[in-house]
Amino acid sequence: MQVHTLDKATIINELQFGVGINHAVHEGRRSDFALILSMFSDDVRDNTPVEVVQEPQTTDEILRQRFELQAPQALRSDQSSYSISAQQATQFHQSGLASAKLTHYLTPEPLTYLPEQTFDLPEEVYHNLSGHQRRHLAEKAPRQVIPADLYNQLISAQRHDQIRTQI
């Protein structure tokens, strides 16, 4: 047999040999048995039928729409969360705990009330920053890098100034 013929045979398991392996074992032909075994595929995926399973795409948003759920509870506060808290407090004082729980379940409060306009820093840390550090935090655009030819610009400006003063 030629090597290319053996490669194209794609022998996967013993069923493709029929009784050849059985005869090799019973007749004690170890070389034939070893040759047949060496031609088997060593890839498990060849022996096991593998199906591609199509997983349905499920995201949090899709499930919320399907089961008609409210938006998730906010993690941190914003300006609208203070009115929600005031509404829940009013419901508690007017109608009791059950009413306050119901309004919380319909429009949940955020989990934490963090200070605003402190660039996600705790208030104590933000107030301990210097004015320069606060200004750097407030800058939206990145700072301009010093130009590479700054020295040459300074020298030429100095020379022009010297020329103007002499004239």
Short mmCIF file of C-alpha atoms in Angstrom, two decimals:
data_model
loop_
_atom_site.label_atom_id
_atom_site.label_comp_id
_atom_site.label_asym_id
_atom_site.label_seq_id
_atom_site.Cartn_x
_atom_site.Cartn_y
_atom_site.Cartn_z
CA MET A 1 0.00 0.00 0.00
CA GLN A 2 1.16 3.48 -0.71
CA VAL A 3 1.36 6.09 2.04
CA HIS A 4 -1.03 8.47 0.29
CA THR A 5 -3.62 5.74 -0.03
CA LEU A 6 -3.42 5.11 3.73
CA ASP A 7 -3.75 8.81 4.49
CA LYS A 8 -6.88 9.11 2.40
CA ALA A 9 -8.44 6.01 3.91
CA THR A 10 -9.48 7.94 7.04
CA ILE A 11 -9.78 4.90 9.22
CA ILE A 12 -11.58 6.00 12.34
CA ASN A 13 -12.57 2.91 14.26
CA GLU A 14 -12.53 -0.89 14.18
CA LEU A 15 -15.87 -1.18 12.40
CA GLN A 16 -14.23 -0.15 9.14
CA PHE A 17 -11.91 -3.20 9.26
CA GLY A 18 -14.60 -5.77 9.74
CA VAL A 19 -13.16 -9.00 11.17
CA GLY A 20 -9.51 -8.10 10.38
CA ILE A 21 -8.70 -7.09 13.95
CA ASN A 22 -10.48 -10.15 15.32
CA HIS A 23 -8.46 -12.50 13.12
CA ALA A 24 -5.19 -10.72 13.97
CA VAL A 25 -5.87 -11.13 17.70
CA HIS A 26 -6.95 -14.79 17.54
CA GLU A 27 -4.16 -15.82 15.22
CA GLY A 28 -1.50 -13.99 17.23
CA ARG A 29 -0.39 -11.67 14.43
CA ARG A 30 0.90 -8.82 16.53
CA SER A 31 2.39 -6.91 13.62
CA ASP A 32 -0.96 -6.82 11.76
CA PHE A 33 -2.76 -5.83 14.95
CA ALA A 34 -0.24 -3.03 15.63
CA LEU A 35 -0.48 -1.81 12.03
CA ILE A 36 -4.28 -1.67 12.19
CA LEU A 37 -4.23 0.17 15.51
CA SER A 38 -1.69 2.67 14.24
CA MET A 39 -4.00 3.57 11.36
CA PHE A 40 -6.84 4.56 13.73
CA SER A 41 -7.44 8.24 14.27
CA ASP A 42 -6.19 9.49 17.63
CA ASP A 43 -8.61 12.41 17.67
CA VAL A 44 -11.50 11.88 20.05
CA ARG A 45 -13.71 14.13 17.97
CA ASP A 46 -13.47 11.61 15.12
CA ASN A 47 -14.85 8.83 17.31
CA THR A 48 -17.56 10.82 19.00
CA PRO A 49 -20.37 12.36 17.01
CA VAL A 50 -20.28 16.08 17.62
CA GLU A 51 -23.23 18.34 16.92
CA VAL A 52 -23.09 22.07 16.85
CA VAL A 53 -25.55 23.32 19.41
CA GLN A 54 -27.14 26.65 18.64
CA GLU A 55 -27.47 28.55 21.89
CA PRO A 56 -30.21 31.12 21.92
CA GLN A 57 -28.86 34.54 22.68
CA THR A 58 -30.09 35.57 26.09
CA THR A 59 -29.07 38.87 27.54
CA ASP A 60 -30.36 40.70 30.57
CA GLU A 61 -32.19 43.21 28.38
CA ILE A 62 -33.91 40.52 26.28
CA LEU A 63 -35.10 38.68 29.39
CA ARG A 64 -36.38 41.90 30.95
CA GLN A 65 -38.42 42.65 27.84
CA ARG A 66 -39.74 39.09 27.61
CA PHE A 67 -40.92 38.96 31.23
CA GLU A 68 -41.90 42.65 31.28
CA LEU A 69 -39.64 43.51 34.21
CA GLN A 70 -38.65 46.94 35.45
CA ALA A 71 -35.22 48.38 34.87
CA PRO A 72 -32.61 47.03 37.30
CA GLN A 73 -31.93 48.82 40.55
CA ALA A 74 -29.45 51.63 40.07
CA LEU A 75 -26.10 51.20 41.78
CA ARG A 76 -25.43 54.86 42.49
CA SER A 77 -27.54 57.97 42.86
CA ASP A 78 -28.24 60.76 40.43
CA GLN A 79 -30.56 63.78 40.56
CA SER A 80 -33.73 61.74 39.92
CA SER A 81 -33.04 59.34 42.78
CA TYR A 82 -33.70 62.02 45.42
CA SER A 83 -37.29 62.47 44.25
CA ILE A 84 -37.80 58.69 44.30
CA SER A 85 -36.55 58.58 47.89
CA ALA A 86 -38.82 61.49 48.88
CA GLN A 87 -41.80 59.71 47.30
CA GLN A 88 -41.03 56.51 49.22
CA ALA A 89 -40.65 58.43 52.48
CA THR A 90 -44.01 60.13 51.88
CA GLN A 91 -45.65 56.76 51.20
CA PHE A 92 -44.16 55.36 54.39
CA HIS A 93 -45.44 58.25 56.53
CA GLN A 94 -48.89 58.27 54.95
CA SER A 95 -49.65 54.58 54.43
CA GLY A 96 -47.07 52.57 56.32
CA LEU A 97 -44.37 50.03 55.57
CA ALA A 98 -46.34 47.97 53.03
CA SER A 99 -46.92 51.01 50.83
CA ALA A 100 -43.26 52.05 51.07
CA LYS A 101 -42.16 48.53 50.04
CA LEU A 102 -44.57 48.57 47.10
CA THR A 103 -43.21 51.88 45.81
CA HIS A 104 -39.67 50.55 46.27
CA TYR A 105 -40.47 47.47 44.20
CA LEU A 106 -42.08 49.56 41.46
CA THR A 107 -39.29 52.14 41.30
CA PRO A 108 -36.30 50.95 43.32
CA GLU A 109 -33.94 53.33 45.06
CA PRO A 110 -30.25 53.28 44.16
CA LEU A 111 -28.06 51.15 46.37
CA THR A 112 -25.72 54.00 47.36
CA TYR A 113 -25.94 57.75 47.51
CA LEU A 114 -22.55 59.02 46.48
CA PRO A 115 -21.65 62.70 46.44
CA GLU A 116 -21.97 64.35 43.06
CA GLN A 117 -19.31 66.37 41.25
CA THR A 118 -16.44 64.81 43.16
CA PHE A 119 -15.16 62.77 40.19
CA ASP A 120 -16.07 59.43 41.84
CA LEU A 121 -13.92 60.18 44.86
CA PRO A 122 -15.19 60.10 48.45
CA GLU A 123 -16.00 63.55 49.79
CA GLU A 124 -13.22 63.47 52.36
CA VAL A 125 -10.62 62.71 49.72
CA TYR A 126 -11.98 65.29 47.27
CA HIS A 127 -11.98 68.09 49.84
CA ASN A 128 -8.39 67.26 50.82
CA LEU A 129 -7.16 67.78 47.25
CA SER A 130 -5.40 70.99 46.37
CA GLY A 131 -6.93 73.47 43.95
CA HIS A 132 -4.47 72.39 41.25
CA GLN A 133 -5.43 68.74 41.58
CA ARG A 134 -9.15 69.61 41.41
CA ARG A 135 -8.50 71.68 38.29
CA HIS A 136 -6.68 68.76 36.68
CA LEU A 137 -9.63 66.50 37.46
CA ALA A 138 -12.05 68.99 35.93
CA GLU A 139 -10.15 69.32 32.65
CA LYS A 140 -11.99 67.47 29.90
CA ALA A 141 -9.42 67.77 27.11
CA PRO A 142 -5.93 66.35 27.58
CA ARG A 143 -3.21 68.86 28.25
CA GLN A 144 -1.03 70.03 25.40
CA VAL A 145 2.42 68.48 25.33
CA ILE A 146 5.38 70.84 25.33
CA PRO A 147 6.53 71.18 21.73
CA ALA A 148 9.78 69.47 20.81
CA ASP A 149 11.35 72.68 19.44
CA LEU A 150 10.50 74.82 22.48
CA TYR A 151 14.13 75.72 23.09
CA ASN A 152 14.54 76.96 19.51
CA GLN A 153 11.34 79.00 19.78
CA LEU A 154 12.51 80.62 23.01
CA ILE A 155 15.93 81.49 21.54
CA SER A 156 14.40 82.97 18.37
CA ALA A 157 11.89 84.98 20.44
CA GLN A 158 14.74 86.30 22.58
CA ARG A 159 16.74 87.29 19.48
CA HIS A 160 13.72 89.06 17.93
CA ASP A 161 13.19 90.91 21.21
CA GLN A 162 16.85 91.96 21.28
CA ILE A 163 16.60 93.22 17.69
CA ARG A 164 13.44 95.23 18.51
CA THR A 165 15.05 96.83 21.53
CA GLN A 166 18.15 97.89 19.57
CA ILE A 167 16.16 99.53 16.77
#
